[in-house]
Each structure stands twice: as structure tokens, then as C-alpha cells.
Amino acid sequence: MVIWGHIGYDVIPVNERKKGLFIAGSAYYTGVGAAYFSNTCAIVTCLGKQDSELYAAAKALSCSMEGVKIIENEKSPEFNLYYSSSGP
């Protein structure tokens, strides 16, 4: 199985400050499921060079990392999640 997608961080801001960075993204979550059923999957994505944490997390899924391109002087994507206490 070959997985195309992004690996990045989900960011949950609290009081306009970053509360937490959580490893996320479609390729990462698909890799989590694929690694559960098979040891023959590969991830194709791009990561910022300084984001060794994301690379290590994806590699820990026992997926091939040959399709991962490390981009110099760039950051991996961050997705800001906003929650309202007053409901939808």
C-alpha cells in the first residue's frame, strides 16, 4: 500500500497561545491504520527539515520512508483547531 498525503501538526490554541501540537494529517492517520494490518506500506509526503519529530513518528509505523521529501528551510504544515464553548 502506498499512502499519499500530509503529515503535520494539529494545533489547539488556548487564550490565543499554542496549547499543544499533536502529530496528525491524513497520511499519518492512514499509516496508523495500515501499520496495524500490514508491514508493507509506504508514505509519500513532504516534511520540513527541522521537523524530525514528525519523521520519527511516521517511521515508527514501520512504513517505508523512501517517498518522504525533506524540504530545506521550510516547516511542516500546522492545522489550527478552534473549539467554541458556546456550541456550533
N, CA, C and O atoms as a GROMACS GRO file, in nm:
protein
  352
    1MET      N    1   0.085  -0.117   0.000
    1MET     CA    2   0.000   0.000   0.000
    1MET      C    3   0.089   0.124   0.000
    1MET      O    4   0.188   0.130   0.074
    2VAL      N    5   0.055   0.220  -0.083
    2VAL     CA    6   0.125   0.348  -0.086
    2VAL      C    7   0.028   0.455  -0.038
    2VAL      O    8  -0.084   0.464  -0.088
    3ILE      N    9   0.071   0.536   0.056
    3ILE     CA   10  -0.013   0.640   0.116
    3ILE      C   11   0.040   0.776   0.073
    3ILE      O   12   0.154   0.810   0.103
    4TRP      N   13  -0.043   0.855   0.003
    4TRP     CA   14  -0.010   0.993  -0.032
    4TRP      C   15  -0.088   1.083   0.061
    4TRP      O   16  -0.207   1.059   0.085
    5GLY      N   17  -0.025   1.184   0.112
    5GLY     CA   18  -0.098   1.279   0.196
    5GLY      C   19  -0.001   1.362   0.278
    5GLY      O   20   0.120   1.359   0.257
    6HIS      N   21  -0.056   1.435   0.371
    6HIS     CA   22   0.028   1.523   0.452
    6HIS      C   23   0.046   1.465   0.593
    6HIS      O   24  -0.038   1.392   0.645
    7ILE      N   25   0.156   1.502   0.650
    7ILE     CA   26   0.182   1.477   0.792
    7ILE      C   27   0.215   1.613   0.851
    7ILE      O   28   0.304   1.682   0.802
    8GLY      N   29   0.146   1.650   0.955
    8GLY     CA   30   0.169   1.781   1.015
    8GLY      C   31   0.127   1.779   1.160
    8GLY      O   32   0.118   1.674   1.223
    9TYR      N   33   0.102   1.896   1.210
    9TYR     CA   34   0.059   1.911   1.349
    9TYR      C   35  -0.083   1.967   1.355
    9TYR      O   36  -0.118   2.058   1.279
   10ASP      N   37  -0.163   1.914   1.444
   10ASP     CA   38  -0.287   1.980   1.484
   10ASP      C   39  -0.251   2.070   1.601
   10ASP      O   40  -0.190   2.026   1.698
   11VAL      N   41  -0.289   2.197   1.592
   11VAL     CA   42  -0.257   2.295   1.695
   11VAL      C   43  -0.387   2.337   1.762
   11VAL      O   44  -0.482   2.377   1.695
   12ILE      N   45  -0.391   2.326   1.893
   12ILE     CA   46  -0.509   2.369   1.968
   12ILE      C   47  -0.471   2.494   2.047
   12ILE      O   48  -0.404   2.483   2.150
   13PRO      N   49  -0.514   2.612   2.001
   13PRO     CA   50  -0.481   2.735   2.072
   13PRO      C   51  -0.574   2.758   2.192
   13PRO      O   52  -0.694   2.731   2.184
   14VAL      N   53  -0.519   2.806   2.299
   14VAL     CA   54  -0.597   2.842   2.417
   14VAL      C   55  -0.554   2.983   2.456
   14VAL      O   56  -0.435   3.010   2.473
   15ASN      N   57  -0.651   3.072   2.470
   15ASN     CA   58  -0.622   3.212   2.502
   15ASN      C   59  -0.518   3.271   2.407
   15ASN      O   60  -0.425   3.340   2.448
   16GLU      N   61  -0.536   3.241   2.277
   16GLU     CA   62  -0.454   3.293   2.169
   16GLU      C   63  -0.307   3.249   2.178
   16GLU      O   64  -0.221   3.311   2.116
   17ARG      N   65  -0.279   3.143   2.253
   17ARG     CA   66  -0.144   3.085   2.259
   17ARG      C   67  -0.154   2.939   2.220
   17ARG      O   68  -0.259   2.876   2.239
   18LYS      N   69  -0.046   2.886   2.166
   18LYS     CA   70  -0.047   2.745   2.129
   18LYS      C   71  -0.050   2.659   2.255
   18LYS      O   72   0.037   2.670   2.341
   19LYS      N   73  -0.150   2.576   2.264
   19LYS     CA   74  -0.163   2.487   2.379
   19LYS      C   75  -0.089   2.356   2.355
   19LYS      O   76  -0.020   2.306   2.443
   20GLY      N   77  -0.104   2.303   2.236
   20GLY     CA   78  -0.040   2.175   2.210
   20GLY      C   79  -0.026   2.147   2.063
   20GLY      O   80  -0.108   2.189   1.982
   21LEU      N   81   0.079   2.076   2.029
   21LEU     CA   82   0.100   2.028   1.893
   21LEU      C   83   0.082   1.877   1.896
   21LEU      O   84   0.150   1.806   1.971
   22PHE      N   85  -0.010   1.828   1.815
   22PHE     CA   86  -0.038   1.686   1.811
   22PHE      C   87  -0.010   1.634   1.671
   22PHE      O   88  -0.058   1.691   1.573
   23ILE      N   89   0.068   1.528   1.660
   23ILE     CA   90   0.100   1.472   1.529
   23ILE      C   91  -0.028   1.427   1.462
   23ILE      O   92  -0.108   1.355   1.521
   24ALA      N   93  -0.047   1.470   1.338
   24ALA     CA   94  -0.173   1.444   1.269
   24ALA      C   95  -0.150   1.445   1.118
   24ALA      O   96  -0.036   1.445   1.071
   25GLY      N   97  -0.257   1.447   1.045
   25GLY     CA   98  -0.254   1.452   0.899
   25GLY      C   99  -0.307   1.324   0.838
   25GLY      O  100  -0.303   1.218   0.900
   26SER      N  101  -0.358   1.336   0.716
   26SER     CA  102  -0.421   1.221   0.652
   26SER      C  103  -0.323   1.106   0.630
   26SER      O  104  -0.360   0.990   0.650
   27ALA      N  105  -0.200   1.135   0.590
   27ALA     CA  106  -0.103   1.027   0.568
   27ALA      C  107  -0.064   0.960   0.699
   27ALA      O  108  -0.046   0.839   0.704
   28TYR      N  109  -0.052   1.039   0.805
   28TYR     CA  110  -0.014   0.981   0.934
   28TYR      C  111  -0.124   0.888   0.986
   28TYR      O  112  -0.097   0.775   1.025
   29TYR      N  113  -0.248   0.936   0.986
   29TYR     CA  114  -0.358   0.854   1.038
   29TYR      C  115  -0.384   0.731   0.952
   29TYR      O  116  -0.417   0.624   1.003
   30THR      N  117  -0.370   0.746   0.820
   30THR     CA  118  -0.384   0.629   0.732
   30THR      C  119  -0.271   0.530   0.758
   30THR      O  120  -0.292   0.409   0.756
   31GLY      N  121  -0.150   0.582   0.784
   31GLY     CA  122  -0.037   0.496   0.816
   31GLY      C  123  -0.057   0.421   0.946
   31GLY      O  124  -0.016   0.305   0.958
   32VAL      N  125  -0.120   0.484   1.043
   32VAL     CA  126  -0.151   0.416   1.170
   32VAL      C  127  -0.240   0.295   1.144
   32VAL      O  128  -0.215   0.186   1.196
   33GLY      N  129  -0.344   0.315   1.064
   33GLY     CA  130  -0.434   0.204   1.031
   33GLY      C  131  -0.366   0.097   0.948
   33GLY      O  132  -0.384  -0.022   0.972
   34ALA      N  133  -0.288   0.140   0.848
   34ALA     CA  134  -0.221   0.045   0.759
   34ALA      C  135  -0.118  -0.038   0.836
   34ALA      O  136  -0.106  -0.158   0.811
   35ALA      N  137  -0.045   0.024   0.927
   35ALA     CA  138   0.057  -0.047   1.004
   35ALA      C  139  -0.005  -0.154   1.094
   35ALA      O  140   0.060  -0.252   1.129
   36TYR      N  141  -0.129  -0.134   1.130
   36TYR     CA  142  -0.199  -0.233   1.213
   36TYR      C  143  -0.226  -0.361   1.136
   36TYR      O  144  -0.222  -0.470   1.192
   37PHE      N  145  -0.252  -0.348   1.006
   37PHE     CA  146  -0.290  -0.464   0.924
   37PHE      C  147  -0.177  -0.518   0.835
   37PHE      O  148  -0.185  -0.632   0.790
   38SER      N  149  -0.075  -0.438   0.810
   38SER     CA  150   0.027  -0.480   0.714
   38SER      C  151   0.161  -0.417   0.749
   38SER      O  152   0.166  -0.310   0.809
   39ASN      N  153   0.268  -0.484   0.710
   39ASN     CA  154   0.400  -0.423   0.727
   39ASN      C  155   0.459  -0.385   0.592
   39ASN      O  156   0.579  -0.362   0.581
   40THR      N  157   0.376  -0.378   0.490
   40THR     CA  158   0.421  -0.341   0.356
   40THR      C  159   0.348  -0.218   0.306
   40THR      O  160   0.270  -0.225   0.211
   41CYS      N  161   0.372  -0.105   0.372
   41CYS     CA  162   0.312   0.020   0.325
   41CYS      C  163   0.422   0.126   0.319
   41CYS      O  164   0.526   0.114   0.384
   42ALA      N  165   0.396   0.228   0.239
   42ALA     CA  166   0.492   0.337   0.222
   42ALA      C  167   0.417   0.469   0.226
   42ALA      O  168   0.302   0.477   0.186
   43ILE      N  169   0.484   0.572   0.277
   43ILE     CA  170   0.426   0.705   0.286
   43ILE      C  171   0.496   0.797   0.187
   43ILE      O  172   0.619   0.796   0.178
   44VAL      N  173   0.419   0.875   0.111
   44VAL     CA  174   0.472   0.976   0.020
   44VAL      C  175   0.421   1.111   0.069
   44VAL      O  176   0.301   1.136   0.066
   45THR      N  177   0.512   1.197   0.115
   45THR     CA  178   0.474   1.326   0.170
   45THR      C  179   0.596   1.418   0.171
   45THR      O  180   0.704   1.377   0.130
   46CYS      N  181   0.579   1.541   0.216
   46CYS     CA  182   0.689   1.636   0.232
   46CYS      C  183   0.690   1.684   0.376
   46CYS      O  184   0.585   1.709   0.435
   47LEU      N  185   0.809   1.697   0.432
   47LEU     CA  186   0.824   1.747   0.568
   47LEU      C  187   0.931   1.855   0.570
   47LEU      O  188   1.027   1.850   0.492
   48GLY      N  189   0.915   1.952   0.659
   48GLY     CA  190   1.021   2.050   0.680
   48GLY      C  191   1.140   1.983   0.745
   48GLY      O  192   1.124   1.892   0.827
   49LYS      N  193   1.260   2.026   0.710
   49LYS     CA  194   1.381   1.960   0.758
   49LYS      C  195   1.391   1.959   0.910
   49LYS      O  196   1.440   1.861   0.967
   50GLN      N  197   1.347   2.064   0.976
   50GLN     CA  198   1.360   2.072   1.121
   50GLN      C  199   1.256   1.988   1.195
   50GLN      O  200   1.262   1.978   1.317
   51ASP      N  201   1.162   1.927   1.126
   51ASP     CA  202   1.056   1.850   1.191
   51ASP      C  203   1.092   1.703   1.202
   51ASP      O  204   1.022   1.616   1.149
   52SER      N  205   1.201   1.675   1.271
   52SER     CA  206   1.246   1.536   1.288
   52SER      C  207   1.146   1.456   1.371
   52SER      O  208   1.140   1.333   1.358
   53GLU      N  209   1.068   1.523   1.456
   53GLU     CA  210   0.966   1.453   1.536
   53GLU      C  211   0.861   1.388   1.446
   53GLU      O  212   0.820   1.274   1.470
   54LEU      N  213   0.817   1.460   1.342
   54LEU     CA  214   0.717   1.405   1.251
   54LEU      C  215   0.775   1.288   1.171
   54LEU      O  216   0.708   1.187   1.151
   55TYR      N  217   0.899   1.303   1.126
   55TYR     CA  218   0.964   1.196   1.051
   55TYR      C  219   0.977   1.071   1.138
   55TYR      O  220   0.947   0.961   1.093
   56ALA      N  221   1.020   1.089   1.262
   56ALA     CA  222   1.036   0.976   1.353
   56ALA      C  223   0.902   0.908   1.382
   56ALA      O  224   0.895   0.786   1.392
   57ALA      N  225   0.796   0.988   1.397
   57ALA     CA  226   0.664   0.931   1.426
   57ALA      C  227   0.614   0.847   1.309
   57ALA      O  228   0.559   0.739   1.329
   58ALA      N  229   0.634   0.896   1.186
   58ALA     CA  230   0.591   0.820   1.068
   58ALA      C  231   0.676   0.694   1.052
   58ALA      O  232   0.623   0.588   1.020
   59LYS      N  233   0.805   0.706   1.074
   59LYS     CA  234   0.894   0.590   1.060
   59LYS      C  235   0.860   0.483   1.164
   59LYS      O  236   0.876   0.364   1.138
   60ALA      N  237   0.814   0.525   1.280
   60ALA     CA  238   0.778   0.430   1.386
   60ALA      C  239   0.660   0.342   1.347
   60ALA      O  240   0.635   0.240   1.411
   61LEU      N  241   0.587   0.380   1.242
   61LEU     CA  242   0.475   0.300   1.195
   61LEU      C  243   0.521   0.180   1.114
   61LEU      O  244   0.439   0.102   1.066
   62SER      N  245   0.651   0.164   1.098
   62SER     CA  246   0.711   0.057   1.016
   62SER      C  247   0.677   0.073   0.869
   62SER      O  248   0.672  -0.026   0.795
   63CYS      N  249   0.654   0.196   0.826
   63CYS     CA  250   0.628   0.224   0.685
   63CYS      C  251   0.760   0.261   0.618
   63CYS      O  252   0.850   0.314   0.683
   64SER      N  253   0.771   0.235   0.490
   64SER     CA  254   0.886   0.279   0.413
   64SER      C  255   0.883   0.431   0.404
   64SER      O  256   0.777   0.489   0.379
   65MET      N  257   0.996   0.495   0.425
   65MET     CA  258   1.002   0.641   0.421
   65MET      C  259   1.076   0.691   0.297
   65MET      O  260   1.117   0.807   0.292
   66GLU      N  261   1.093   0.606   0.196
   66GLU     CA  262   1.165   0.646   0.076
   66GLU      C  263   1.095   0.757  -0.001
   66GLU      O  264   1.160   0.832  -0.074
   67GLY      N  265   0.964   0.769   0.012
   67GLY     CA  266   0.890   0.872  -0.060
   67GLY      C  267   0.879   1.003   0.015
   67GLY      O  268   0.810   1.094  -0.031
   68VAL      N  269   0.946   1.016   0.129
   68VAL     CA  270   0.938   1.139   0.207
   68VAL      C  271   1.046   1.235   0.161
   68VAL      O  272   1.164   1.202   0.162
   69LYS      N  273   1.005   1.353   0.120
   69LYS     CA  274   1.098   1.456   0.077
   69LYS      C  275   1.116   1.556   0.191
   69LYS      O  276   1.018   1.610   0.243
   70ILE      N  277   1.239   1.580   0.229
   70ILE     CA  278   1.270   1.677   0.334
   70ILE      C  279   1.298   1.810   0.266
   70ILE      O  280   1.386   1.818   0.179
   71ILE      N  281   1.226   1.915   0.304
   71ILE     CA  282   1.237   2.045   0.240
   71ILE      C  283   1.321   2.137   0.329
   71ILE      O  284   1.288   2.160   0.445
   72GLU      N  285   1.430   2.190   0.272
   72GLU     CA  286   1.517   2.282   0.345
   72GLU      C  287   1.444   2.412   0.376
   72GLU      O  288   1.366   2.461   0.294
   73ASN      N  289   1.468   2.467   0.493
   73ASN     CA  290   1.418   2.598   0.534
   73ASN      C  291   1.266   2.610   0.529
   73ASN      O  292   1.214   2.720   0.510
   74GLU      N  293   1.196   2.501   0.545
   74GLU     CA  294   1.050   2.504   0.547
   74GLU      C  295   1.000   2.430   0.670
   74GLU      O  296   1.069   2.344   0.724
   75LYS      N  297   0.881   2.465   0.712
   75LYS     CA  298   0.817   2.394   0.823
   75LYS      C  299   0.711   2.301   0.768
   75LYS      O  300   0.656   2.323   0.660
   76SER      N  301   0.683   2.198   0.842
   76SER     CA  302   0.571   2.110   0.807
   76SER      C  303   0.442   2.182   0.838
   76SER      O  304   0.441   2.278   0.916
   77PRO      N  305   0.330   2.137   0.779
   77PRO     CA  306   0.205   2.210   0.797
   77PRO      C  307   0.152   2.204   0.940
   77PRO      O  308   0.171   2.105   1.011
   78GLU      N  309   0.086   2.310   0.979
   78GLU     CA  310   0.014   2.315   1.106
   78GLU      C  311  -0.131   2.348   1.076
   78GLU      O  312  -0.160   2.436   0.994
   79PHE      N  313  -0.221   2.279   1.142
   79PHE     CA  314  -0.364   2.299   1.122
   79PHE      C  315  -0.424   2.344   1.254
   79PHE      O  316  -0.425   2.268   1.351
   80ASN      N  317  -0.473   2.468   1.257
   80ASN     CA  318  -0.528   2.522   1.380
   80ASN      C  319  -0.671   2.473   1.401
   80ASN      O  320  -0.755   2.486   1.313
   81LEU      N  321  -0.695   2.418   1.517
   81LEU     CA  322  -0.828   2.369   1.553
   81LEU      C  323  -0.890   2.466   1.652
   81LEU      O  324  -0.829   2.501   1.753
   82TYR      N  325  -1.011   2.508   1.624
   82TYR     CA  326  -1.079   2.601   1.712
   82TYR      C  327  -1.206   2.537   1.765
   82TYR      O  328  -1.283   2.476   1.691
   83TYR      N  329  -1.226   2.552   1.892
   83TYR     CA  330  -1.345   2.497   1.957
   83TYR      C  331  -1.418   2.609   2.026
   83TYR      O  332  -1.357   2.696   2.088
   84SER      N  333  -1.549   2.607   2.016
   84SER     CA  334  -1.631   2.708   2.081
   84SER      C  335  -1.702   2.646   2.201
   84SER      O  336  -1.762   2.539   2.190
   85SER      N  337  -1.696   2.715   2.313
   85SER     CA  338  -1.765   2.663   2.431
   85SER      C  339  -1.915   2.689   2.424
   85SER      O  340  -1.992   2.635   2.504
   86SER      N  341  -1.957   2.771   2.327
   86SER     CA  342  -2.099   2.802   2.315
   86SER      C  343  -2.173   2.711   2.216
   86SER      O  344  -2.290   2.733   2.188
   87GLY      N  345  -2.103   2.610   2.166
   87GLY     CA  346  -2.167   2.517   2.073
   87GLY      C  347  -2.140   2.555   1.929
   87GLY      O  348  -2.069   2.652   1.902
   88PRO      N  349  -2.197   2.478   1.834
   88PRO     CA  350  -2.170   2.501   1.692
   88PRO      C  351  -2.229   2.629   1.639
   88PRO      O  352  -2.214   2.660   1.521
   0.00000   0.00000   0.00000
